[in-house]
């Protein structure tokens, strides 16, 4: 890794990345990552990581196993080698890992930037189950691996059982107790034997297989079990041959799928790396910046990723737009070097395809080269002083610098005579600036602060220092040069006041004046920030008050509308009671008429009936006007056009304009299944999300009117009732009132418009009509009447 990258500690970031990888191959890839200077490549890599970051947040990260190199195992099988049981189990684990990754991907259907890797995975449950069904562990094959192996092992068990029974009977005999060392059966050379005392070795006819270390015990295979032991040995040989055959078969199966296994493993390693990058970004609370090659860097609330995020102070940083060189000043330990390293390291991280710990709105440029001189590289062996080591590094930088370079230099010109060092620093800055590079440098030299003030394209910045506490705040202030505050810091550390005053007197008048100017600028900046903070606070408070007022306004409007609806309902109930009583009186008059059928009496009754109807209609008009608000004059905000959503003022019905005004100003409006002709003066344009002058925007049919326009349920009796949008209880209530008004008005056939919807209102209406005493018959509408969305009612 290049020295510049080590200086900026990129290797430590890659080590953190490697720790989040599950296997050695992914870790090697992580540690070998190099920053790329290709814009398209960097964008593509960061997009992949950001996609993995987002999907992990939604569905959780896939689980990755620690797998050995499956590609090597597959190639061994492909070359005809027999795989070990351990390798076969590793193949099975690779297939299980592949299956788990494919299952994770099936959780969502949208396109995913890493789909090209998931498409390289092959599901092979057959091979996985075959291996798991045959291999128990890296030392054992299952009985069920093949029928032949199962049969052999059953025979082995039976033969062993027979030998044990024979030997057990010999042990239990009374004569055996005298010559046996122990009353047990043991095994030597895979053969069952008895432990016989050395002095009785001739008492047991058989074959001696072993003796104890002391020579006191002989392990003898009795002749009675020699044949059975020979059978076991033969079966053991057959078992081993069958095991080798099974392993060869499984190895050949793996060889048949070798290319798939290699593809699975390579895709697994790459996916592991991408999700490790995503997890590293999540741990850093990182995000994806805008990536370009225009030389501009914008960092918002940037944090150095190797400093505890609970302690690090975020910085705002920018370069490359109005200025290409930034000179950072301020006291020692104020954060200047950390700022340099933060800018450089975050740039390299993006060029490595990583997310960085910044806020939204940040931007990173992909540079051809990141050139760095940070730290003291003095060497006793090479006779290099601090100044010499810095100059050596800067000479190398000047040889390599170009238009697409980011140059970071700490304490430019330090380590030598201040006057000469400052002059050299100015010349170096000019050289780097003329090369078109982006430069960030730190300094204590006053001459460089002046140079930044006077030179276009060069800007001052400072690390903030709190003069009250004499401690750095670590905030970066761009546009303002910083003070070294050497006198204040020295005083705090205990340096005598007389020495400090003498130093002030020795300070040149020009330098003293410049320091005073900086001090006043700093005070002005602090006042500006405080005013800006207060302004933002007042702005938030005014927005909160505005929201509270809007809420209160809405509440009052709702309360007012509720009161108006209550008043109208009371008036309607009064009218209904009066009309019912009047109907009863009229019925009585009709009965009297039957008794006295005289011409003059009939005329009188009919006259009274007409007078009654007129009076009732007047009462309805009066009730509808209760609580009525004064309607403001309304002007269409624009000419109407076909397809506009409109509101009919008189009826509070909303519809769609299907015909423009004719010569008389009449338009055709589609109201559900019906069309009606309305004069343009009675129309209100409904703009989405806005209210119109003098009326309200009806969001649903069931919303009450706030403009005083009659609701359809309270207007005088007509031949139809529209209760679409009502609840069942509200609809039945309106239906009963409508039927009463229709009967009193002499209407015998009326239409109830309830719509289709869920069918609940339609079913309730038709069921209620069948039981209503004033309904003679009812039927659903036919074609042209509204079909199943209406019910035609014949009244008695």
Short mmCIF file of C-alpha atoms in Angstrom, two decimals, residues 122-600:
data_model
loop_
_atom_site.label_atom_id
_atom_site.label_comp_id
_atom_site.label_asym_id
_atom_site.label_seq_id
_atom_site.Cartn_x
_atom_site.Cartn_y
_atom_site.Cartn_z
CA UNK A 122 -27.13 -22.34 -8.55
CA UNK A 123 -29.61 -24.20 -6.36
CA UNK A 124 -28.55 -27.87 -6.12
CA UNK A 125 -30.54 -29.44 -3.32
CA UNK A 126 -30.13 -32.90 -4.84
CA UNK A 127 -26.35 -32.91 -4.34
CA UNK A 128 -26.59 -31.28 -0.92
CA UNK A 129 -29.11 -33.81 0.37
CA UNK A 130 -27.16 -36.72 -1.12
CA UNK A 131 -23.98 -35.65 0.70
CA UNK A 132 -25.78 -35.00 3.99
CA UNK A 133 -27.58 -38.33 3.68
CA UNK A 134 -24.30 -40.19 3.28
CA UNK A 135 -21.78 -38.28 5.43
CA UNK A 136 -22.38 -37.94 9.17
CA UNK A 137 -19.08 -36.27 10.06
CA UNK A 138 -15.58 -35.96 8.70
CA UNK A 139 -14.88 -39.41 10.26
CA UNK A 140 -18.08 -41.35 9.63
CA UNK A 141 -20.29 -42.50 6.76
CA UNK A 142 -23.97 -43.11 7.45
CA UNK A 143 -25.48 -46.62 7.29
CA UNK A 144 -28.03 -45.20 4.85
CA UNK A 145 -25.35 -44.11 2.38
CA UNK A 146 -26.13 -47.26 0.36
CA UNK A 147 -28.17 -50.48 0.80
CA UNK A 148 -24.98 -52.55 0.47
CA UNK A 149 -23.26 -50.65 3.30
CA UNK A 150 -26.32 -51.02 5.48
CA UNK A 151 -26.41 -54.81 4.87
CA UNK A 152 -22.68 -55.19 5.62
CA UNK A 153 -22.97 -53.32 8.90
CA UNK A 154 -25.96 -55.42 9.96
CA UNK A 155 -23.91 -58.60 9.35
CA UNK A 156 -21.00 -57.11 11.31
CA UNK A 157 -23.26 -56.40 14.24
CA UNK A 158 -24.71 -59.93 14.20
CA UNK A 159 -21.26 -61.57 13.94
CA UNK A 160 -19.93 -59.48 16.78
CA UNK A 161 -22.95 -60.32 18.88
CA UNK A 162 -22.42 -64.07 18.33
CA UNK A 163 -18.73 -63.86 19.30
CA UNK A 164 -19.58 -61.91 22.47
CA UNK A 165 -22.15 -64.51 23.45
CA UNK A 166 -19.63 -67.35 22.95
CA UNK A 167 -16.91 -65.58 24.92
CA UNK A 168 -19.36 -64.52 27.66
CA UNK A 169 -20.35 -68.15 28.16
CA UNK A 170 -16.65 -69.10 28.48
CA UNK A 171 -16.11 -66.32 31.05
CA UNK A 172 -19.07 -67.47 33.14
CA UNK A 173 -17.77 -71.06 33.38
CA UNK A 174 -16.30 -71.99 36.77
CA UNK A 175 -13.00 -73.17 35.29
CA UNK A 176 -12.39 -69.87 33.48
CA UNK A 177 -12.25 -67.83 36.67
CA UNK A 178 -8.98 -69.43 37.66
CA UNK A 179 -7.05 -68.62 34.48
CA UNK A 180 -8.62 -65.28 33.40
CA UNK A 181 -6.93 -62.08 34.51
CA UNK A 182 -10.25 -60.18 34.18
CA UNK A 183 -13.77 -61.34 33.47
CA UNK A 184 -14.20 -59.32 30.32
CA UNK A 185 -13.91 -59.50 26.53
CA UNK A 186 -11.44 -57.19 24.81
CA UNK A 187 -10.22 -56.54 21.25
CA UNK A 188 -6.74 -56.88 19.76
CA UNK A 189 -6.01 -56.39 16.03
CA UNK A 190 -9.76 -56.03 15.41
CA UNK A 191 -10.33 -59.53 16.87
CA UNK A 192 -12.19 -60.50 20.04
CA UNK A 193 -9.84 -62.02 22.69
CA UNK A 194 -9.74 -63.04 26.37
CA UNK A 195 -7.13 -61.78 28.94
CA UNK A 196 -5.47 -64.98 30.27
CA UNK A 197 -2.93 -65.20 33.11
CA UNK A 198 0.54 -66.04 31.81
CA UNK A 199 0.81 -69.20 33.90
CA UNK A 200 -2.42 -70.55 32.35
CA UNK A 201 -1.73 -69.63 28.75
CA UNK A 202 -1.82 -73.28 27.73
CA UNK A 203 -5.15 -73.81 29.45
CA UNK A 204 -7.01 -71.92 26.69
CA UNK A 205 -6.56 -73.40 23.20
CA UNK A 206 -6.31 -70.57 20.70
CA UNK A 207 -4.13 -67.90 19.08
CA UNK A 208 -2.03 -65.45 21.13
CA UNK A 209 -2.39 -61.92 19.71
CA UNK A 210 -0.64 -59.81 22.34
CA UNK A 211 0.80 -59.67 25.85
CA UNK A 212 0.63 -56.98 28.50
CA UNK A 213 3.64 -54.76 29.20
CA UNK A 214 4.37 -56.71 32.42
CA UNK A 215 4.10 -60.07 30.66
CA UNK A 216 1.54 -61.24 33.23
CA UNK A 217 -1.37 -61.29 30.77
CA UNK A 218 -1.76 -63.04 27.41
CA UNK A 219 -4.53 -61.94 25.03
CA UNK A 220 -5.75 -65.18 23.45
CA UNK A 221 -8.31 -65.68 20.72
CA UNK A 222 -10.10 -68.97 21.56
CA UNK A 223 -10.38 -71.41 18.69
CA UNK A 224 -14.16 -71.34 19.11
CA UNK A 225 -14.34 -67.78 17.75
CA UNK A 226 -11.50 -67.80 15.20
CA UNK A 227 -13.86 -68.49 12.32
CA UNK A 228 -16.29 -65.79 13.46
CA UNK A 229 -13.44 -63.28 13.82
CA UNK A 230 -12.27 -64.17 10.31
CA UNK A 231 -15.82 -63.44 9.05
CA UNK A 232 -15.77 -60.04 10.76
CA UNK A 233 -12.43 -59.21 9.18
CA UNK A 234 -13.81 -60.07 5.74
CA UNK A 235 -16.91 -57.93 6.39
CA UNK A 236 -14.70 -55.05 7.57
CA UNK A 237 -12.84 -55.21 4.29
CA UNK A 238 -16.09 -55.16 2.34
CA UNK A 239 -17.31 -52.21 4.45
CA UNK A 240 -14.19 -50.22 3.65
CA UNK A 241 -14.50 -51.01 -0.05
CA UNK A 242 -18.13 -49.84 -0.05
CA UNK A 243 -17.19 -46.65 1.79
CA UNK A 244 -14.52 -45.90 -0.81
CA UNK A 245 -17.03 -46.56 -3.58
CA UNK A 246 -19.52 -44.13 -1.99
CA UNK A 247 -16.82 -41.47 -1.63
CA UNK A 248 -15.78 -41.95 -5.26
CA UNK A 249 -19.40 -41.61 -6.36
CA UNK A 250 -19.92 -38.44 -4.34
CA UNK A 251 -16.64 -37.02 -5.64
CA UNK A 252 -17.75 -37.74 -9.22
CA UNK A 253 -21.09 -36.02 -8.50
CA UNK A 254 -19.18 -32.97 -7.27
CA UNK A 255 -17.01 -33.08 -10.39
CA UNK A 256 -20.16 -33.05 -12.53
CA UNK A 257 -21.25 -29.81 -10.86
CA UNK A 258 -17.75 -28.35 -10.50
CA UNK A 259 -18.38 -25.25 -12.60
CA UNK A 260 -21.56 -24.48 -10.65
CA UNK A 261 -19.72 -24.92 -7.36
CA UNK A 262 -16.94 -22.59 -8.50
CA UNK A 263 -19.52 -20.01 -9.60
CA UNK A 264 -21.36 -20.36 -6.26
CA UNK A 265 -18.19 -19.84 -4.26
CA UNK A 266 -16.95 -16.83 -6.26
CA UNK A 267 -20.36 -15.14 -6.04
CA UNK A 268 -20.53 -15.91 -2.32
CA UNK A 269 -17.14 -14.26 -1.73
CA UNK A 270 -18.10 -11.09 -3.64
CA UNK A 271 -21.51 -10.85 -1.94
CA UNK A 272 -19.85 -11.30 1.44
CA UNK A 273 -17.55 -8.36 0.66
CA UNK A 274 -20.36 -6.05 -0.49
CA UNK A 275 -22.50 -6.75 2.56
CA UNK A 276 -19.42 -6.31 4.79
CA UNK A 277 -19.03 -2.84 3.21
CA UNK A 278 -22.70 -2.16 3.88
CA UNK A 279 -22.39 -3.30 7.52
CA UNK A 280 -19.30 -1.14 7.99
CA UNK A 281 -21.28 1.83 6.68
CA UNK A 282 -24.14 1.05 9.06
CA UNK A 283 -21.73 0.85 12.02
CA UNK A 284 -20.32 4.26 11.04
CA UNK A 285 -23.80 5.80 10.50
CA UNK A 286 -22.58 6.51 6.99
CA UNK A 287 -24.36 7.60 3.84
CA UNK A 288 -23.64 7.85 0.11
CA UNK A 289 -22.32 11.22 -1.12
CA UNK A 290 -22.66 12.66 -4.60
CA UNK A 291 -19.64 11.47 -6.60
CA UNK A 292 -18.07 13.57 -9.38
CA UNK A 293 -14.76 14.41 -11.04
CA UNK A 294 -15.17 18.22 -11.07
CA UNK A 295 -12.70 18.82 -8.22
CA UNK A 296 -15.33 19.87 -5.67
CA UNK A 297 -15.52 18.41 -2.16
CA UNK A 298 -18.43 19.22 0.16
CA UNK A 299 -18.55 17.51 3.54
CA UNK A 300 -21.49 18.09 5.88
CA UNK A 301 -21.18 16.96 9.49
CA UNK A 302 -18.22 14.79 8.51
CA UNK A 303 -16.63 12.58 11.18
CA UNK A 304 -13.26 10.88 11.17
CA UNK A 305 -14.22 7.17 11.03
CA UNK A 306 -11.43 6.00 13.35
CA UNK A 307 -12.38 8.35 16.20
CA UNK A 308 -15.18 7.33 18.56
CA UNK A 309 -18.30 8.96 17.13
CA UNK A 310 -19.41 9.85 20.66
CA UNK A 311 -16.30 12.03 21.06
CA UNK A 312 -15.53 13.33 17.57
CA UNK A 313 -16.85 16.78 16.62
CA UNK A 314 -18.40 16.77 13.12
CA UNK A 315 -17.05 19.36 10.68
CA UNK A 316 -18.43 21.12 7.61
CA UNK A 317 -15.87 21.42 4.85
CA UNK A 318 -15.85 22.56 1.22
CA UNK A 319 -13.32 23.26 -1.52
CA UNK A 320 -13.25 23.38 -5.30
CA UNK A 321 -16.10 25.76 -6.10
CA UNK A 322 -15.11 29.33 -5.24
CA UNK A 323 -11.56 28.48 -4.20
CA UNK A 324 -9.10 25.70 -4.95
CA UNK A 325 -6.75 26.23 -2.00
CA UNK A 326 -7.70 26.31 1.68
CA UNK A 327 -5.31 27.50 4.40
CA UNK A 328 -6.31 26.30 7.88
CA UNK A 329 -4.95 28.16 10.90
CA UNK A 330 -5.51 27.92 14.61
CA UNK A 331 -3.81 26.78 17.83
CA UNK A 332 -2.04 23.48 18.28
CA UNK A 333 -4.29 20.54 19.26
CA UNK A 334 -7.17 22.48 17.74
CA UNK A 335 -8.05 19.85 15.13
CA UNK A 336 -6.19 21.12 12.03
CA UNK A 337 -4.41 17.83 11.33
CA UNK A 338 -7.55 15.80 12.05
CA UNK A 339 -9.36 17.93 9.46
CA UNK A 340 -6.67 17.15 6.87
CA UNK A 341 -6.86 13.44 7.61
CA UNK A 342 -10.65 13.45 7.58
CA UNK A 343 -10.80 15.04 4.13
CA UNK A 344 -8.15 12.72 2.72
CA UNK A 345 -9.42 9.51 4.31
CA UNK A 346 -13.07 10.08 3.34
CA UNK A 347 -11.99 10.78 -0.25
CA UNK A 348 -9.98 7.54 -0.37
CA UNK A 349 -12.84 5.57 1.20
CA UNK A 350 -15.23 6.66 -1.54
CA UNK A 351 -12.61 5.83 -4.17
CA UNK A 352 -12.50 2.34 -2.57
CA UNK A 353 -16.26 1.99 -3.01
CA UNK A 354 -17.19 2.63 0.64
CA UNK A 355 -19.88 4.75 2.30
CA UNK A 356 -18.59 7.57 4.52
CA UNK A 357 -19.76 9.11 7.83
CA UNK A 358 -21.26 12.37 6.53
CA UNK A 359 -24.74 13.87 6.25
CA UNK A 360 -26.90 14.18 3.15
CA UNK A 361 -25.78 16.80 0.65
CA UNK A 362 -22.11 15.83 0.81
CA UNK A 363 -20.01 15.48 -2.33
CA UNK A 364 -16.70 13.78 -3.11
CA UNK A 365 -14.46 14.13 -6.16
CA UNK A 366 -12.62 11.14 -7.60
CA UNK A 367 -9.01 12.30 -7.97
CA UNK A 368 -6.20 10.83 -10.05
CA UNK A 369 -3.86 11.22 -7.09
CA UNK A 370 -4.08 12.02 -3.38
CA UNK A 371 -0.71 13.51 -2.33
CA UNK A 372 0.03 13.85 1.38
CA UNK A 373 2.67 15.34 3.65
CA UNK A 374 1.48 14.92 7.23
CA UNK A 375 3.60 14.17 10.28
CA UNK A 376 7.24 14.51 11.25
CA UNK A 377 9.42 12.21 9.12
CA UNK A 378 12.82 13.27 10.47
CA UNK A 379 15.46 10.53 10.35
CA UNK A 380 18.69 10.38 12.36
CA UNK A 381 20.03 7.58 10.17
CA UNK A 382 19.51 9.58 6.99
CA UNK A 383 20.54 12.90 8.63
CA UNK A 384 17.14 14.43 7.82
CA UNK A 385 15.78 17.24 10.00
CA UNK A 386 12.09 18.02 10.26
CA UNK A 387 12.41 20.73 7.61
CA UNK A 388 14.46 18.49 5.32
CA UNK A 389 11.99 15.63 5.58
CA UNK A 390 9.08 17.97 4.79
CA UNK A 391 10.89 19.48 1.81
CA UNK A 392 11.74 16.01 0.48
CA UNK A 393 8.07 15.07 0.57
CA UNK A 394 6.97 18.37 -1.01
CA UNK A 395 9.52 18.04 -3.83
CA UNK A 396 8.00 14.65 -4.60
CA UNK A 397 4.50 16.17 -4.48
CA UNK A 398 5.46 18.97 -6.90
CA UNK A 399 6.80 16.37 -9.36
CA UNK A 400 3.52 14.44 -9.35
CA UNK A 401 0.89 17.15 -8.89
CA UNK A 402 -1.64 17.69 -11.68
CA UNK A 403 -5.14 19.07 -12.40
CA UNK A 404 -6.78 16.02 -10.84
CA UNK A 405 -4.76 15.93 -7.62
CA UNK A 406 -5.79 16.46 -4.02
CA UNK A 407 -2.83 17.78 -1.99
CA UNK A 408 -2.82 17.72 1.82
CA UNK A 409 0.12 19.37 3.60
CA UNK A 410 0.45 19.80 7.34
CA UNK A 411 2.41 22.82 8.70
CA UNK A 412 3.65 24.01 5.32
CA UNK A 413 7.02 25.77 5.57
CA UNK A 414 7.61 24.88 9.21
CA UNK A 415 10.92 23.80 10.73
CA UNK A 416 13.02 26.70 9.42
CA UNK A 417 13.34 30.49 9.67
CA UNK A 418 9.77 31.88 9.84
CA UNK A 419 10.36 34.56 7.20
CA UNK A 420 11.96 32.18 4.73
CA UNK A 421 9.49 29.41 5.61
CA UNK A 422 6.51 31.68 4.96
CA UNK A 423 7.97 32.83 1.63
CA UNK A 424 8.58 29.23 0.57
CA UNK A 425 5.06 28.27 1.63
CA UNK A 426 3.49 31.03 -0.50
CA UNK A 427 5.55 29.99 -3.53
CA UNK A 428 4.61 26.32 -3.06
CA UNK A 429 0.91 27.19 -2.74
CA UNK A 430 1.08 29.21 -5.98
CA UNK A 431 2.82 26.34 -7.78
CA UNK A 432 0.22 23.77 -6.68
CA UNK A 433 -2.64 26.16 -7.42
CA UNK A 434 -1.29 26.90 -10.91
CA UNK A 435 -1.15 23.15 -11.57
CA UNK A 436 -4.95 23.04 -11.14
CA UNK A 437 -4.87 20.83 -8.06
CA UNK A 438 -6.96 21.13 -4.89
CA UNK A 439 -4.82 22.05 -1.87
CA UNK A 440 -5.58 21.95 1.85
CA UNK A 441 -2.75 23.02 4.14
CA UNK A 442 -2.30 24.05 7.76
CA UNK A 443 -0.01 26.78 9.04
CA UNK A 444 0.74 29.22 11.86
CA UNK A 445 2.27 31.83 9.55
CA UNK A 446 0.57 35.21 9.50
CA UNK A 447 1.91 35.81 5.98
CA UNK A 448 -0.16 32.90 4.67
CA UNK A 449 -3.29 34.31 6.27
CA UNK A 450 -2.64 37.61 4.47
CA UNK A 451 -1.91 35.74 1.24
CA UNK A 452 -5.29 33.98 1.44
CA UNK A 453 -7.07 37.29 2.06
CA UNK A 454 -5.46 38.92 -0.97
CA UNK A 455 -5.37 36.03 -3.49
CA UNK A 456 -8.39 34.92 -5.57
CA UNK A 457 -9.04 31.20 -5.36
CA UNK A 458 -7.38 30.93 -1.94
CA UNK A 459 -9.47 30.91 1.23
CA UNK A 460 -8.77 31.07 4.95
CA UNK A 461 -10.24 28.63 7.46
CA UNK A 462 -9.73 28.24 11.17
CA UNK A 463 -10.27 25.71 13.90
CA UNK A 464 -12.43 27.49 16.46
CA UNK A 465 -10.96 28.29 19.87
CA UNK A 466 -13.08 29.32 22.87
CA UNK A 467 -11.35 32.31 24.46
CA UNK A 468 -13.46 32.00 27.60
CA UNK A 469 -12.39 28.43 28.38
CA UNK A 470 -9.11 28.63 26.39
CA UNK A 471 -10.00 25.25 24.87
CA UNK A 472 -10.48 24.26 21.24
CA UNK A 473 -14.02 23.43 20.07
CA UNK A 474 -12.70 21.50 17.01
CA UNK A 475 -15.21 23.25 14.74
CA UNK A 476 -13.92 24.27 11.31
CA UNK A 477 -14.81 27.84 10.31
CA UNK A 478 -14.28 28.50 6.59
CA UNK A 479 -13.73 32.10 5.53
CA UNK A 480 -12.16 33.27 8.75
CA UNK A 481 -8.43 33.10 9.64
CA UNK A 482 -7.61 31.81 13.08
CA UNK A 483 -5.38 33.14 15.83
CA UNK A 484 -2.61 31.08 17.36
CA UNK A 485 -3.67 32.38 20.82
CA UNK A 486 -0.13 31.72 22.04
CA UNK A 487 -0.27 34.52 24.63
CA UNK A 488 -3.63 33.37 26.08
CA UNK A 489 -2.57 29.73 26.24
CA UNK A 490 0.80 30.60 27.81
CA UNK A 491 -0.91 32.72 30.44
CA UNK A 492 -3.27 29.88 31.30
CA UNK A 493 -0.31 27.52 31.64
CA UNK A 494 1.28 29.89 34.22
CA UNK A 495 3.68 32.06 32.23
CA UNK A 496 4.28 35.36 34.00
CA UNK A 497 2.26 38.43 32.98
CA UNK A 498 5.43 40.53 32.69
CA UNK A 499 6.91 38.12 30.16
CA UNK A 500 3.69 38.10 28.12
CA UNK A 501 3.49 41.92 28.11
CA UNK A 502 7.13 42.17 27.02
CA UNK A 503 6.36 39.71 24.20
CA UNK A 504 3.41 41.87 23.13
CA UNK A 505 5.67 44.91 23.03
CA UNK A 506 8.18 43.05 20.88
CA UNK A 507 5.45 42.00 18.46
CA UNK A 508 5.52 44.24 15.42
CA UNK A 509 2.87 46.92 15.03
CA UNK A 510 1.67 45.42 11.76
CA UNK A 511 1.39 41.95 13.25
CA UNK A 512 -0.39 43.31 16.30
CA UNK A 513 -2.86 45.21 14.11
CA UNK A 514 -3.52 42.12 12.01
CA UNK A 515 -4.17 40.01 15.11
CA UNK A 516 -6.63 42.68 16.33
CA UNK A 517 -8.44 42.57 12.99
CA UNK A 518 -8.72 38.80 13.23
CA UNK A 519 -10.00 39.12 16.78
CA UNK A 520 -12.70 41.58 15.68
CA UNK A 521 -13.65 39.31 12.78
CA UNK A 522 -13.96 36.41 15.17
CA UNK A 523 -16.18 38.43 17.51
CA UNK A 524 -18.35 39.53 14.56
CA UNK A 525 -18.65 35.95 13.40
CA UNK A 526 -19.74 34.76 16.84
CA UNK A 527 -22.34 37.54 17.01
CA UNK A 528 -23.59 36.60 13.54
CA UNK A 529 -23.90 32.94 14.50
CA UNK A 530 -25.77 33.85 17.68
CA UNK A 531 -28.15 36.09 15.70
CA UNK A 532 -28.63 33.34 13.14
CA UNK A 533 -29.38 30.88 15.94
CA UNK A 534 -31.96 33.24 17.45
CA UNK A 535 -33.51 33.89 14.04
CA UNK A 536 -33.84 30.16 13.45
CA UNK A 537 -35.36 29.76 16.91
CA UNK A 538 -37.90 32.54 16.24
CA UNK A 539 -38.68 31.05 12.84
CA UNK A 540 -39.41 27.66 14.38
CA UNK A 541 -41.60 29.30 17.03
CA UNK A 542 -43.54 31.28 14.42
CA UNK A 543 -44.12 28.10 12.41
CA UNK A 544 -45.34 26.34 15.56
CA UNK A 545 -47.74 29.24 16.28
CA UNK A 546 -48.95 29.20 12.69
CA UNK A 547 -49.64 25.47 12.95
CA UNK A 548 -51.48 26.00 16.25
CA UNK A 549 -53.61 28.76 14.70
CA UNK A 550 -54.45 26.59 11.71
CA UNK A 551 -55.44 23.79 14.05
CA UNK A 552 -57.61 26.14 16.09
CA UNK A 553 -59.19 27.52 12.93
CA UNK A 554 -60.01 24.00 11.73
CA UNK A 555 -61.47 23.14 15.15
CA UNK A 556 -63.70 26.22 15.18
CA UNK A 557 -64.84 25.55 11.61
CA UNK A 558 -65.71 21.96 12.57
CA UNK A 559 -67.58 23.09 15.69
CA UNK A 560 -69.48 25.71 13.66
CA UNK A 561 -70.44 23.15 11.03
CA UNK A 562 -71.50 20.66 13.72
CA UNK A 563 -73.76 23.31 15.28
CA UNK A 564 -75.25 24.17 11.88
CA UNK A 565 -75.98 20.51 11.18
CA UNK A 566 -77.58 20.11 14.58
CA UNK A 567 -79.80 23.17 13.96
CA UNK A 568 -80.87 21.88 10.56
CA UNK A 569 -81.66 18.44 11.97
CA UNK A 570 -83.81 19.99 14.72
CA UNK A 571 -85.65 22.12 12.17
CA UNK A 572 -86.27 19.09 9.95
CA UNK A 573 -87.62 17.11 12.90
CA UNK A 574 -90.01 19.96 13.74
CA UNK A 575 -91.18 20.18 10.16
CA UNK A 576 -91.66 16.40 10.00
CA UNK A 577 -93.79 16.46 13.15
CA UNK A 578 -95.86 19.37 11.85
CA UNK A 579 -96.30 17.75 8.45
CA UNK A 580 -97.37 14.45 10.06
CA UNK A 581 -99.96 16.25 12.16
CA UNK A 582 -101.10 18.25 9.15
CA UNK A 583 -101.48 15.05 7.15
CA UNK A 584 -103.62 13.63 9.89
CA UNK A 585 -105.80 16.74 9.75
CA UNK A 586 -106.02 16.51 5.99
CA UNK A 587 -107.04 12.87 6.27
CA UNK A 588 -109.78 13.95 8.64
CA UNK A 589 -110.95 16.57 6.12
CA UNK A 590 -110.99 13.96 3.37
CA UNK A 591 -113.11 11.74 5.57
CA UNK A 592 -115.48 14.65 6.16
CA UNK A 593 -115.59 15.22 2.43
CA UNK A 594 -116.77 11.66 1.89
CA UNK A 595 -119.53 12.31 4.36
CA UNK A 596 -120.50 15.64 2.80
CA UNK A 597 -119.87 15.31 -0.89
CA UNK A 598 -120.80 18.80 -1.91
CA UNK A 599 -119.14 20.73 -4.73
CA UNK A 600 -118.35 23.81 -2.66
#
